[in-house]
CSV table of C-alpha atoms in Angstrom, one decimal:
chain,number,residue,atom,x,y,z
A,1,MET,CA,42.0,-19.3,84.2
A,2,THR,CA,44.8,-17.5,85.8
A,3,VAL,CA,44.8,-14.3,87.7
A,4,ILE,CA,46.5,-12.5,84.9
A,5,ASP,CA,43.9,-13.7,82.4
A,6,HIS,CA,41.2,-12.6,84.7
A,7,ARG,CA,42.7,-9.1,85.0
A,8,GLU,CA,43.1,-8.8,81.3
A,9,THR,CA,39.4,-9.8,80.8
A,10,LEU,CA,38.4,-7.2,83.4
A,11,ALA,CA,40.6,-4.6,81.8
A,12,ALA,CA,39.1,-5.3,78.4
A,13,SER,CA,35.5,-5.2,79.8
A,14,LEU,CA,36.3,-1.9,81.5
A,15,GLU,CA,37.7,-0.4,78.3
A,16,GLU,CA,34.6,-1.5,76.4
A,17,LEU,CA,32.4,0.0,79.1
A,18,ARG,CA,34.4,3.3,78.9
A,19,ALA,CA,34.0,3.3,75.1
A,20,VAL,CA,30.2,2.8,75.3
A,21,TYR,CA,30.0,5.5,78.1
A,22,ARG,CA,32.1,8.0,76.0
A,23,ALA,CA,29.9,7.3,72.9
A,24,ARG,CA,26.8,8.0,75.0
A,25,ILE,CA,28.2,11.2,76.5
A,26,ASP,CA,29.2,12.4,73.0
A,27,GLN,CA,25.6,11.6,71.7
A,28,LEU,CA,24.0,13.5,74.6
A,29,ALA,CA,26.3,16.5,74.0
A,30,ALA,CA,25.4,16.5,70.3
A,31,GLU,CA,21.7,16.4,71.2
A,32,ARG,CA,22.2,19.2,73.7
A,33,ASP,CA,24.0,21.4,71.2
A,34,GLU,CA,21.3,20.8,68.6
A,35,ALA,CA,18.6,21.7,71.2
A,36,ARG,CA,20.5,24.9,71.9
A,37,ARG,CA,20.7,25.8,68.2
A,38,GLN,CA,17.0,25.2,67.8
A,39,ALA,CA,16.2,27.4,70.8
A,40,HIS,CA,18.4,30.1,69.4
A,41,ARG,CA,16.6,29.9,66.0
A,42,ALA,CA,13.3,30.0,67.8
A,43,LYS,CA,14.3,33.2,69.7
A,44,GLU,CA,15.4,34.8,66.5
A,45,GLU,CA,12.1,33.8,64.7
A,46,ALA,CA,10.1,35.2,67.7
A,47,TYR,CA,12.0,38.5,67.5
A,48,VAL,CA,11.3,38.8,63.8
A,49,ALA,CA,7.6,37.9,64.4
A,50,ARG,CA,7.3,40.6,67.1
A,51,ALA,CA,8.9,43.1,64.7
A,52,ASN,CA,6.5,42.1,61.9
A,53,LEU,CA,3.6,42.4,64.3
A,54,ALA,CA,4.7,45.9,65.4
A,55,SER,CA,5.0,46.9,61.8
A,56,LEU,CA,1.6,45.6,60.9
A,57,THR,CA,0.0,47.1,63.9
A,58,ALA,CA,1.5,50.5,63.1
A,59,ARG,CA,0.3,50.2,59.5
A,60,VAL,CA,-3.2,49.3,60.6
A,61,GLN,CA,-3.3,52.3,62.9
A,62,GLU,CA,-2.1,54.5,60.0
A,63,LEU,CA,-4.9,53.2,57.8
A,64,LEU,CA,-7.5,53.6,60.6
A,65,ALA,CA,-6.3,57.2,61.2
A,66,ALA,CA,-6.6,57.9,57.5
A,67,ALA,CA,-10.0,56.4,57.3
A,68,ALA,CA,-11.1,58.4,60.4
A,69,ARG,CA,-10.0,61.6,58.6
A,70,HIS,CA,-12.3,60.8,55.7
A,71,LEU,CA,-15.1,59.3,57.7
A,72,PRO,CA,-15.7,61.5,60.7
A,73,ASP,CA,-18.2,59.1,62.2
A,74,LEU,CA,-15.5,56.4,62.4
A,75,ALA,CA,-14.1,56.6,65.9
A,76,VAL,CA,-10.9,54.6,66.6
A,77,GLU,CA,-11.3,53.0,70.0
A,78,GLY,CA,-9.8,50.0,71.7
A,79,PRO,CA,-9.5,48.2,74.9
A,80,ASP,CA,-7.1,49.5,77.6
A,81,ASP,CA,-5.3,46.1,77.9
A,82,VAL,CA,-3.4,46.2,74.6
A,83,PRO,CA,0.2,45.2,75.4
A,84,ALA,CA,3.0,47.6,74.6
A,85,LEU,CA,5.1,46.5,71.7
A,86,GLU,CA,8.9,46.4,72.0
A,87,GLY,CA,10.5,49.5,70.7
A,88,ARG,CA,7.2,51.5,70.8
A,89,ALA,CA,6.9,52.2,74.5
A,90,GLY,CA,7.0,56.0,74.0
A,91,GLU,CA,4.3,56.0,71.3
A,92,GLU,CA,0.6,56.2,72.0
A,93,ARG,CA,-1.0,52.8,72.4
A,94,ARG,CA,-4.0,52.2,70.1
A,95,SER,CA,-5.8,49.2,68.8
A,96,LEU,CA,-8.5,48.2,66.3
A,97,PRO,CA,-12.0,49.6,66.8
A,98,ALA,CA,-14.1,47.8,69.3
A,99,GLY,CA,-16.8,47.0,66.8
A,100,PRO,CA,-18.2,48.2,63.5
A,101,LYS,CA,-19.6,51.7,63.4
A,102,ALA,CA,-22.7,52.5,61.5
A,103,LEU,CA,-22.3,55.1,58.8
A,104,PRO,CA,-25.1,57.6,58.3
A,105,ALA,CA,-27.4,56.7,55.4
A,106,PRO,CA,-27.0,58.8,52.3
A,107,LYS,CA,-29.7,61.3,51.6
A,108,ALA,CA,-31.3,59.8,48.5
A,109,ASP,CA,-33.4,62.8,47.5
A,110,ALA,CA,-30.6,65.3,47.9
A,111,ALA,CA,-28.1,63.1,46.1
A,112,ARG,CA,-30.0,63.1,42.8
A,113,SER,CA,-30.0,66.5,41.3
A,114,ASP,CA,-31.7,65.4,38.0
A,115,GLY,CA,-34.9,64.5,39.8
A,116,SER,CA,-35.0,60.9,38.6
A,117,ARG,CA,-35.6,58.0,40.9
C-alpha cells in the first residue's frame, strides 16, 4: 500500500465519519425541535385548562350564591388558602363550602292545612 492509497483511505473514512456525525446532529436537532413543539403545546393546553378552571370556579360560586339567596341557612365558606386564579386577582376569593350544612326540618303539622296525616 502506498502513501497515497493510505491517505485516500483515511480521507474516505473521515468523510464517512463526517456523514455519520452530520446525520446524528440532524437527528438530535429534529428531536429537540419536536420536544420544543410538544412543550409549547403543553403550555397552551395548561393555559386553556386554567381558563376553564377559572370559568368553572366562577360558575360554581354564582350557583352557590344563588342557592344561598334561596336557602338562608346555607353559608358559603371556604379555606383561606385558595390560590388566586389568573385574571381574577381583583375579585373576591371564594371557594366551595367547607362541608354540608343541615337544613332545618320542615314543620310537618303546619305544612298540612287539610288536617290529614
